[in-house]
Amino acid sequence: MKSVFAAFSALASEHLQQWPPSSMAAIHTQLAVLMIVSGLATLISLLLLGPAAAPYGRYARAGWGPMIGARFAWVTQESPSLIVCAAFCWKAGLQTFLQNPTSFRTAVTALFLGHYTYRALYYPTQLKKESNKVAVSVWLMAIVFCIWNGTIQGYLLAYVLPHDSAITPAAAIALGLQAFFWCNVMYADNVLLTLRKPGQAGYYIPRGGMFHFCSAGNYASEILEWTAYACAVALGGGPIMALAPFAFAWFAFCNLAPRGWQHHLWYLQKFKEAYPQGRKAVVPFLW
């Protein structure tokens, strides 16, 4: 653990010495490094404080500001990732994508924008009116993150990746995994949204898909999707271009894995012997 802290400290110190950055490329790098450091802080706080640091869903409680509707919250907090990234691509020139429809850049951009089109525009319409409300403070933090992430991923996809780079076999496998786990995200969302039949109340055990392996099948799928995205950029664009995607994948793990662990403990306490004992929390076969 000390070596991890030392590595992050050295990384942060190196980039702080270069502040303020002198170009958009330097700002992009600084924002990615900041996301890595923030991810570590998020991981520690969620592991130490548990539900107290994550007041959402069944863990929501007073003290985090007024509550707003889940549909409104999801649309407005996720839209910045879609809008900001799309704006970068528009500014860079849509023709650079249309003229290279089979390039790696076009493929990975389509997957990123596709995910956030689903998350910001379709998923909220599937939420039930009685879905748990969201605290304003949590909503605002999500908006800030999505603007931040939309900026660093949008700049990468629009301006850093080569316009006409071919999809190598290794990159194709990574892109395929990214698409596969995105499908798993959507499947897991549907499982959770349809757990309760009309007229039913209470909590039920989710089953199928990634839930066969872990309690937080939705979180596991999303972590794996963004890990595959980072690997795809490293393989298709080069390791030096993958800092922002790996920062995002790391933050997704730091933010979602402890929450998945909380869900796992809650399920075990709630359902006891009736709960599948072989399931892990959020990392299949490991944790």
mmCIF file of C-alpha atoms in Angstrom:
data_model
loop_
_atom_site.group_PDB
_atom_site.id
_atom_site.type_symbol
_atom_site.label_atom_id
_atom_site.label_comp_id
_atom_site.label_asym_id
_atom_site.label_seq_id
_atom_site.Cartn_x
_atom_site.Cartn_y
_atom_site.Cartn_z
ATOM 1 C CA MET A 1 0.000 0.000 0.000
ATOM 2 C CA LYS A 2 2.861 2.392 0.805
ATOM 3 C CA SER A 3 4.337 1.799 -2.641
ATOM 4 C CA VAL A 4 0.985 2.669 -4.248
ATOM 5 C CA PHE A 5 0.808 5.929 -2.291
ATOM 6 C CA ALA A 6 4.418 6.694 -3.220
ATOM 7 C CA ALA A 7 3.716 6.119 -6.911
ATOM 8 C CA PHE A 8 0.662 8.367 -6.901
ATOM 9 C CA SER A 9 2.502 11.037 -4.898
ATOM 10 C CA ALA A 10 5.378 11.028 -7.365
ATOM 11 C CA LEU A 11 2.972 11.249 -10.301
ATOM 12 C CA ALA A 12 1.043 14.145 -8.763
ATOM 13 C CA SER A 13 4.241 15.972 -7.773
ATOM 14 C CA GLU A 14 5.700 15.676 -11.273
ATOM 15 C CA HIS A 15 2.639 17.216 -12.893
ATOM 16 C CA LEU A 16 2.098 19.898 -10.259
ATOM 17 C CA GLN A 17 5.611 21.136 -11.001
ATOM 18 C CA GLN A 18 4.470 21.723 -14.596
ATOM 19 C CA TRP A 19 1.524 23.887 -13.516
ATOM 20 C CA PRO A 20 0.142 25.961 -15.128
ATOM 21 C CA PRO A 21 0.094 23.935 -18.353
ATOM 22 C CA SER A 22 1.109 25.779 -21.499
ATOM 23 C CA SER A 23 -1.180 24.089 -24.051
ATOM 24 C CA MET A 24 -4.444 22.182 -24.424
ATOM 25 C CA ALA A 25 -2.439 18.963 -24.665
ATOM 26 C CA ALA A 26 -0.798 19.746 -21.326
ATOM 27 C CA ILE A 27 -4.170 20.623 -19.769
ATOM 28 C CA HIS A 28 -5.524 17.318 -21.072
ATOM 29 C CA THR A 29 -2.687 15.432 -19.387
ATOM 30 C CA GLN A 30 -3.116 17.335 -16.114
ATOM 31 C CA LEU A 31 -6.853 16.623 -16.033
ATOM 32 C CA ALA A 32 -6.211 12.910 -16.619
ATOM 33 C CA VAL A 33 -3.618 12.758 -13.838
ATOM 34 C CA LEU A 34 -6.012 14.613 -11.525
ATOM 35 C CA MET A 35 -8.674 11.985 -12.281
ATOM 36 C CA ILE A 36 -6.247 9.226 -11.276
ATOM 37 C CA VAL A 37 -5.436 10.937 -7.979
ATOM 38 C CA SER A 38 -9.112 11.742 -7.340
ATOM 39 C CA GLY A 39 -9.976 8.117 -7.996
ATOM 40 C CA LEU A 40 -7.622 6.999 -5.253
ATOM 41 C CA ALA A 41 -9.170 9.494 -2.822
ATOM 42 C CA THR A 42 -12.646 8.272 -3.792
ATOM 43 C CA LEU A 43 -11.669 4.637 -3.289
ATOM 44 C CA ILE A 44 -10.254 5.304 0.181
ATOM 45 C CA SER A 45 -13.235 7.375 1.321
ATOM 46 C CA LEU A 46 -15.788 4.824 0.096
ATOM 47 C CA LEU A 47 -13.930 1.915 1.692
ATOM 48 C CA LEU A 48 -13.509 3.719 5.007
ATOM 49 C CA LEU A 49 -16.910 5.414 5.253
ATOM 50 C CA GLY A 50 -19.076 2.939 3.370
ATOM 51 C CA PRO A 51 -22.696 4.045 2.823
ATOM 52 C CA ALA A 52 -21.971 7.285 4.700
ATOM 53 C CA ALA A 53 -19.866 8.398 1.730
ATOM 54 C CA ALA A 54 -22.309 7.169 -0.903
ATOM 55 C CA PRO A 55 -25.820 8.445 -0.065
ATOM 56 C CA TYR A 56 -27.709 7.088 -3.061
ATOM 57 C CA GLY A 57 -30.478 4.586 -3.723
ATOM 58 C CA ARG A 58 -31.281 2.493 -0.669
ATOM 59 C CA TYR A 59 -28.497 4.320 1.211
ATOM 60 C CA ALA A 60 -29.969 7.809 0.663
ATOM 61 C CA ARG A 61 -30.457 9.890 3.770
ATOM 62 C CA ALA A 62 -30.950 13.458 4.926
ATOM 63 C CA GLY A 63 -28.090 15.930 5.087
ATOM 64 C CA TRP A 64 -27.005 15.938 1.441
ATOM 65 C CA GLY A 65 -29.419 18.593 0.195
ATOM 66 C CA PRO A 66 -32.870 18.519 -1.405
ATOM 67 C CA MET A 67 -33.913 15.427 -3.327
ATOM 68 C CA ILE A 68 -34.694 15.489 -7.049
ATOM 69 C CA GLY A 69 -36.385 12.973 -9.334
ATOM 70 C CA ALA A 70 -34.283 10.098 -10.630
ATOM 71 C CA ARG A 71 -35.255 10.581 -14.283
ATOM 72 C CA PHE A 72 -34.335 14.261 -14.272
ATOM 73 C CA ALA A 73 -31.109 13.529 -12.377
ATOM 74 C CA TRP A 74 -29.938 10.819 -14.776
ATOM 75 C CA VAL A 75 -30.648 12.843 -17.918
ATOM 76 C CA THR A 76 -28.966 16.010 -16.690
ATOM 77 C CA GLN A 77 -25.979 14.414 -14.964
ATOM 78 C CA GLU A 78 -25.033 12.030 -17.778
ATOM 79 C CA SER A 79 -25.730 14.357 -20.714
ATOM 80 C CA PRO A 80 -22.521 16.409 -20.289
ATOM 81 C CA SER A 81 -20.364 13.400 -21.210
ATOM 82 C CA LEU A 82 -22.351 13.039 -24.421
ATOM 83 C CA ILE A 83 -22.635 16.742 -25.245
ATOM 84 C CA VAL A 84 -19.058 17.747 -24.434
ATOM 85 C CA CYS A 85 -17.506 14.798 -26.270
ATOM 86 C CA ALA A 86 -19.788 15.333 -29.281
ATOM 87 C CA ALA A 87 -18.883 19.042 -29.289
ATOM 88 C CA PHE A 88 -15.170 18.216 -29.479
ATOM 89 C CA CYS A 89 -15.833 15.841 -32.378
ATOM 90 C CA TRP A 90 -17.953 18.468 -34.151
ATOM 91 C CA LYS A 91 -15.269 21.095 -33.665
ATOM 92 C CA ALA A 92 -12.580 18.762 -35.006
ATOM 93 C CA GLY A 93 -14.702 18.186 -38.100
ATOM 94 C CA LEU A 94 -17.344 15.516 -38.610
ATOM 95 C CA GLN A 95 -15.903 14.917 -42.072
ATOM 96 C CA THR A 96 -12.770 13.484 -40.450
ATOM 97 C CA PHE A 97 -14.958 10.691 -39.102
ATOM 98 C CA LEU A 98 -17.201 10.327 -42.174
ATOM 99 C CA GLN A 99 -14.214 10.109 -44.495
ATOM 100 C CA ASN A 100 -12.714 7.321 -42.365
ATOM 101 C CA PRO A 101 -15.736 5.205 -41.382
ATOM 102 C CA THR A 102 -13.700 2.047 -40.727
ATOM 103 C CA SER A 103 -10.861 3.685 -38.794
ATOM 104 C CA PHE A 104 -10.081 2.827 -35.189
ATOM 105 C CA ARG A 105 -10.836 6.413 -34.153
ATOM 106 C CA THR A 106 -14.333 6.285 -35.647
ATOM 107 C CA ALA A 107 -15.103 2.906 -34.080
ATOM 108 C CA VAL A 108 -13.997 3.769 -30.543
ATOM 109 C CA THR A 109 -15.719 7.177 -30.706
ATOM 110 C CA ALA A 110 -18.966 5.536 -31.821
ATOM 111 C CA LEU A 111 -18.840 3.158 -28.847
ATOM 112 C CA PHE A 112 -18.179 5.968 -26.366
ATOM 113 C CA LEU A 113 -20.953 8.183 -27.720
ATOM 114 C CA GLY A 114 -23.260 5.190 -28.028
ATOM 115 C CA HIS A 115 -22.849 4.366 -24.348
ATOM 116 C CA TYR A 116 -23.694 7.880 -23.244
ATOM 117 C CA THR A 117 -26.588 8.198 -25.673
ATOM 118 C CA TYR A 118 -28.025 5.140 -23.983
ATOM 119 C CA ARG A 119 -27.174 6.291 -20.462
ATOM 120 C CA ALA A 120 -28.369 9.896 -20.834
ATOM 121 C CA LEU A 121 -31.326 9.564 -23.192
ATOM 122 C CA TYR A 122 -32.731 6.026 -23.086
ATOM 123 C CA TYR A 123 -32.010 4.604 -19.636
ATOM 124 C CA PRO A 124 -33.796 7.409 -17.722
ATOM 125 C CA THR A 125 -36.997 6.744 -19.671
ATOM 126 C CA GLN A 126 -37.008 3.193 -18.309
ATOM 127 C CA LEU A 127 -36.875 4.253 -14.671
ATOM 128 C CA LYS A 128 -40.089 3.910 -12.738
ATOM 129 C CA LYS A 129 -41.699 7.053 -11.378
ATOM 130 C CA GLU A 130 -41.216 5.760 -7.845
ATOM 131 C CA SER A 131 -37.460 5.211 -8.327
ATOM 132 C CA ASN A 132 -35.297 6.463 -5.470
ATOM 133 C CA LYS A 133 -34.661 10.179 -5.655
ATOM 134 C CA VAL A 134 -31.163 11.672 -5.816
ATOM 135 C CA ALA A 135 -29.642 14.226 -3.438
ATOM 136 C CA VAL A 136 -28.744 17.507 -5.133
ATOM 137 C CA SER A 137 -25.146 17.338 -3.878
ATOM 138 C CA VAL A 138 -24.650 13.865 -5.390
ATOM 139 C CA TRP A 139 -26.257 15.049 -8.627
ATOM 140 C CA LEU A 140 -23.947 18.074 -8.828
ATOM 141 C CA MET A 141 -20.850 15.928 -8.241
ATOM 142 C CA ALA A 142 -21.963 13.632 -11.065
ATOM 143 C CA ILE A 143 -22.406 16.610 -13.402
ATOM 144 C CA VAL A 144 -18.916 17.906 -12.614
ATOM 145 C CA PHE A 145 -17.403 14.482 -13.263
ATOM 146 C CA CYS A 146 -19.243 14.033 -16.559
ATOM 147 C CA ILE A 147 -18.108 17.457 -17.811
ATOM 148 C CA TRP A 148 -14.567 16.591 -16.735
ATOM 149 C CA ASN A 149 -14.610 13.157 -18.330
ATOM 150 C CA GLY A 150 -16.369 14.360 -21.461
ATOM 151 C CA THR A 151 -13.594 16.911 -21.858
ATOM 152 C CA ILE A 152 -10.630 14.562 -21.574
ATOM 153 C CA GLN A 153 -12.189 11.733 -23.591
ATOM 154 C CA GLY A 154 -13.616 14.148 -26.172
ATOM 155 C CA TYR A 155 -10.261 15.845 -26.712
ATOM 156 C CA LEU A 156 -8.573 12.457 -27.065
ATOM 157 C CA LEU A 157 -11.094 11.115 -29.575
ATOM 158 C CA ALA A 158 -11.320 14.324 -31.581
ATOM 159 C CA TYR A 159 -7.754 15.588 -31.650
ATOM 160 C CA VAL A 160 -5.271 12.981 -30.400
ATOM 161 C CA LEU A 161 -6.130 9.717 -32.157
ATOM 162 C CA PRO A 162 -5.001 9.503 -35.815
ATOM 163 C CA HIS A 163 -7.902 10.044 -38.221
ATOM 164 C CA ASP A 164 -7.177 7.105 -40.516
ATOM 165 C CA SER A 165 -5.596 4.527 -38.222
ATOM 166 C CA ALA A 166 -6.562 0.975 -39.141
ATOM 167 C CA ILE A 167 -8.111 -1.396 -36.626
ATOM 168 C CA THR A 168 -5.448 -3.948 -35.739
ATOM 169 C CA PRO A 169 -6.482 -7.473 -34.700
ATOM 170 C CA ALA A 170 -5.577 -6.760 -31.067
ATOM 171 C CA ALA A 171 -7.533 -3.487 -31.080
ATOM 172 C CA ALA A 172 -10.479 -5.276 -32.708
ATOM 173 C CA ILE A 173 -10.578 -7.778 -29.845
ATOM 174 C CA ALA A 174 -10.516 -4.947 -27.279
ATOM 175 C CA LEU A 175 -13.268 -3.070 -29.125
ATOM 176 C CA GLY A 176 -15.292 -6.275 -29.252
ATOM 177 C CA LEU A 177 -14.908 -6.683 -25.496
ATOM 178 C CA GLN A 178 -15.913 -3.066 -24.970
ATOM 179 C CA ALA A 179 -19.080 -3.620 -27.005
ATOM 180 C CA PHE A 180 -19.750 -6.931 -25.238
ATOM 181 C CA PHE A 181 -19.531 -5.425 -21.775
ATOM 182 C CA TRP A 182 -21.637 -2.444 -22.849
ATOM 183 C CA CYS A 183 -24.312 -4.974 -23.843
ATOM 184 C CA ASN A 184 -23.875 -6.498 -20.402
ATOM 185 C CA VAL A 185 -24.409 -3.056 -18.841
ATOM 186 C CA MET A 186 -27.716 -2.717 -20.665
ATOM 187 C CA TYR A 187 -28.732 -6.268 -19.798
ATOM 188 C CA ALA A 188 -27.912 -5.735 -16.111
ATOM 189 C CA ASP A 189 -29.881 -2.487 -16.084
ATOM 190 C CA ASN A 190 -32.879 -4.322 -17.493
ATOM 191 C CA VAL A 191 -32.556 -7.073 -14.880
ATOM 192 C CA LEU A 192 -32.619 -4.519 -12.065
ATOM 193 C CA LEU A 193 -35.420 -2.468 -13.600
ATOM 194 C CA THR A 194 -37.673 -5.516 -13.969
ATOM 195 C CA LEU A 195 -36.958 -7.210 -10.629
ATOM 196 C CA ARG A 196 -40.266 -6.012 -9.216
ATOM 197 C CA LYS A 197 -43.375 -6.995 -11.095
ATOM 198 C CA PRO A 198 -46.427 -4.689 -11.071
ATOM 199 C CA GLY A 199 -47.851 -4.540 -7.578
ATOM 200 C CA GLN A 200 -44.752 -5.983 -5.914
ATOM 201 C CA ALA A 201 -42.701 -4.221 -3.257
ATOM 202 C CA GLY A 202 -39.466 -4.930 -1.396
ATOM 203 C CA TYR A 203 -36.154 -6.280 -2.695
ATOM 204 C CA TYR A 204 -35.373 -9.324 -4.805
ATOM 205 C CA ILE A 205 -32.211 -11.168 -5.811
ATOM 206 C CA PRO A 206 -31.018 -10.234 -9.318
ATOM 207 C CA ARG A 207 -30.094 -13.190 -11.502
ATOM 208 C CA GLY A 208 -28.631 -13.798 -14.947
ATOM 209 C CA GLY A 209 -25.797 -12.322 -16.935
ATOM 210 C CA MET A 210 -22.998 -10.849 -14.868
ATOM 211 C CA PHE A 211 -25.161 -11.269 -11.753
ATOM 212 C CA HIS A 212 -24.333 -14.954 -11.967
ATOM 213 C CA PHE A 213 -20.786 -14.067 -10.959
ATOM 214 C CA CYS A 214 -21.140 -11.045 -8.676
ATOM 215 C CA SER A 215 -23.700 -9.101 -6.683
ATOM 216 C CA ALA A 216 -23.108 -5.833 -8.554
ATOM 217 C CA GLY A 217 -23.346 -7.204 -12.074
ATOM 218 C CA ASN A 218 -24.159 -3.765 -13.437
ATOM 219 C CA TYR A 219 -21.081 -2.183 -11.853
ATOM 220 C CA ALA A 220 -18.845 -5.076 -12.888
ATOM 221 C CA SER A 221 -20.003 -4.730 -16.486
ATOM 222 C CA GLU A 222 -19.336 -0.993 -16.547
ATOM 223 C CA ILE A 223 -15.875 -1.341 -14.987
ATOM 224 C CA LEU A 224 -14.981 -4.012 -17.551
ATOM 225 C CA GLU A 225 -16.420 -1.928 -20.407
ATOM 226 C CA TRP A 226 -14.191 1.050 -19.621
ATOM 227 C CA THR A 227 -11.193 -1.175 -18.951
ATOM 228 C CA ALA A 228 -11.664 -2.642 -22.438
ATOM 229 C CA TYR A 229 -11.973 0.904 -23.808
ATOM 230 C CA ALA A 230 -8.646 1.839 -22.227
ATOM 231 C CA CYS A 231 -6.998 -1.295 -23.590
ATOM 232 C CA ALA A 232 -8.464 -0.606 -27.029
ATOM 233 C CA VAL A 233 -6.953 2.891 -27.125
ATOM 234 C CA ALA A 234 -3.593 1.552 -25.927
ATOM 235 C CA LEU A 235 -3.631 -1.109 -28.646
ATOM 236 C CA GLY A 236 -5.195 0.941 -31.420
ATOM 237 C CA GLY A 237 -3.651 4.339 -30.790
ATOM 238 C CA GLY A 238 -0.604 3.561 -28.718
ATOM 239 C CA PRO A 239 0.095 3.419 -24.962
ATOM 240 C CA ILE A 240 1.042 7.092 -24.808
ATOM 241 C CA MET A 241 -2.484 8.014 -25.920
ATOM 242 C CA ALA A 242 -4.206 5.846 -23.315
ATOM 243 C CA LEU A 243 -3.680 7.991 -20.196
ATOM 244 C CA ALA A 244 -7.158 9.546 -20.286
ATOM 245 C CA PRO A 245 -8.981 6.240 -20.950
ATOM 246 C CA PHE A 246 -7.045 4.481 -18.192
ATOM 247 C CA ALA A 247 -7.765 7.396 -15.840
ATOM 248 C CA PHE A 248 -11.473 6.926 -16.585
ATOM 249 C CA ALA A 249 -11.326 3.146 -16.138
ATOM 250 C CA TRP A 250 -9.427 3.589 -12.863
ATOM 251 C CA PHE A 251 -11.936 6.147 -11.565
ATOM 252 C CA ALA A 252 -14.836 3.894 -12.583
ATOM 253 C CA PHE A 253 -13.301 1.083 -10.537
ATOM 254 C CA CYS A 254 -12.595 3.342 -7.543
ATOM 255 C CA ASN A 255 -16.120 4.745 -7.584
ATOM 256 C CA LEU A 256 -18.107 1.607 -8.370
ATOM 257 C CA ALA A 257 -16.195 -1.290 -6.791
ATOM 258 C CA PRO A 258 -16.660 -0.155 -3.153
ATOM 259 C CA ARG A 259 -20.352 0.456 -3.865
ATOM 260 C CA GLY A 260 -20.623 -3.043 -5.285
ATOM 261 C CA TRP A 261 -19.000 -4.379 -2.144
ATOM 262 C CA GLN A 262 -21.579 -2.493 -0.057
ATOM 263 C CA HIS A 263 -24.351 -4.041 -2.149
ATOM 264 C CA HIS A 264 -22.843 -7.497 -1.637
ATOM 265 C CA LEU A 265 -22.750 -7.123 2.143
ATOM 266 C CA TRP A 266 -26.301 -5.783 2.130
ATOM 267 C CA TYR A 267 -27.564 -8.732 0.058
ATOM 268 C CA LEU A 268 -25.843 -11.227 2.355
ATOM 269 C CA GLN A 269 -27.412 -9.624 5.413
ATOM 270 C CA LYS A 270 -30.815 -9.263 3.790
ATOM 271 C CA PHE A 271 -31.218 -12.720 2.242
ATOM 272 C CA LYS A 272 -28.784 -14.760 4.375
ATOM 273 C CA GLU A 273 -28.738 -18.455 3.333
ATOM 274 C CA ALA A 274 -31.092 -17.785 0.417
ATOM 275 C CA TYR A 275 -28.452 -15.680 -1.303
ATOM 276 C CA PRO A 276 -26.122 -17.461 -3.790
ATOM 277 C CA GLN A 277 -23.018 -18.127 -1.709
ATOM 278 C CA GLY A 278 -20.644 -18.431 -4.657
ATOM 279 C CA ARG A 279 -21.115 -14.861 -5.850
ATOM 280 C CA LYS A 280 -18.358 -12.313 -5.450
ATOM 281 C CA ALA A 281 -19.054 -8.647 -4.819
ATOM 282 C CA VAL A 282 -17.996 -6.832 -7.977
ATOM 283 C CA VAL A 283 -14.916 -8.454 -9.552
ATOM 284 C CA PRO A 284 -15.833 -11.899 -10.965
ATOM 285 C CA PHE A 285 -13.955 -14.765 -9.274
ATOM 286 C CA LEU A 286 -11.797 -12.364 -7.190
ATOM 287 C CA TRP A 287 -13.693 -9.877 -4.995
#
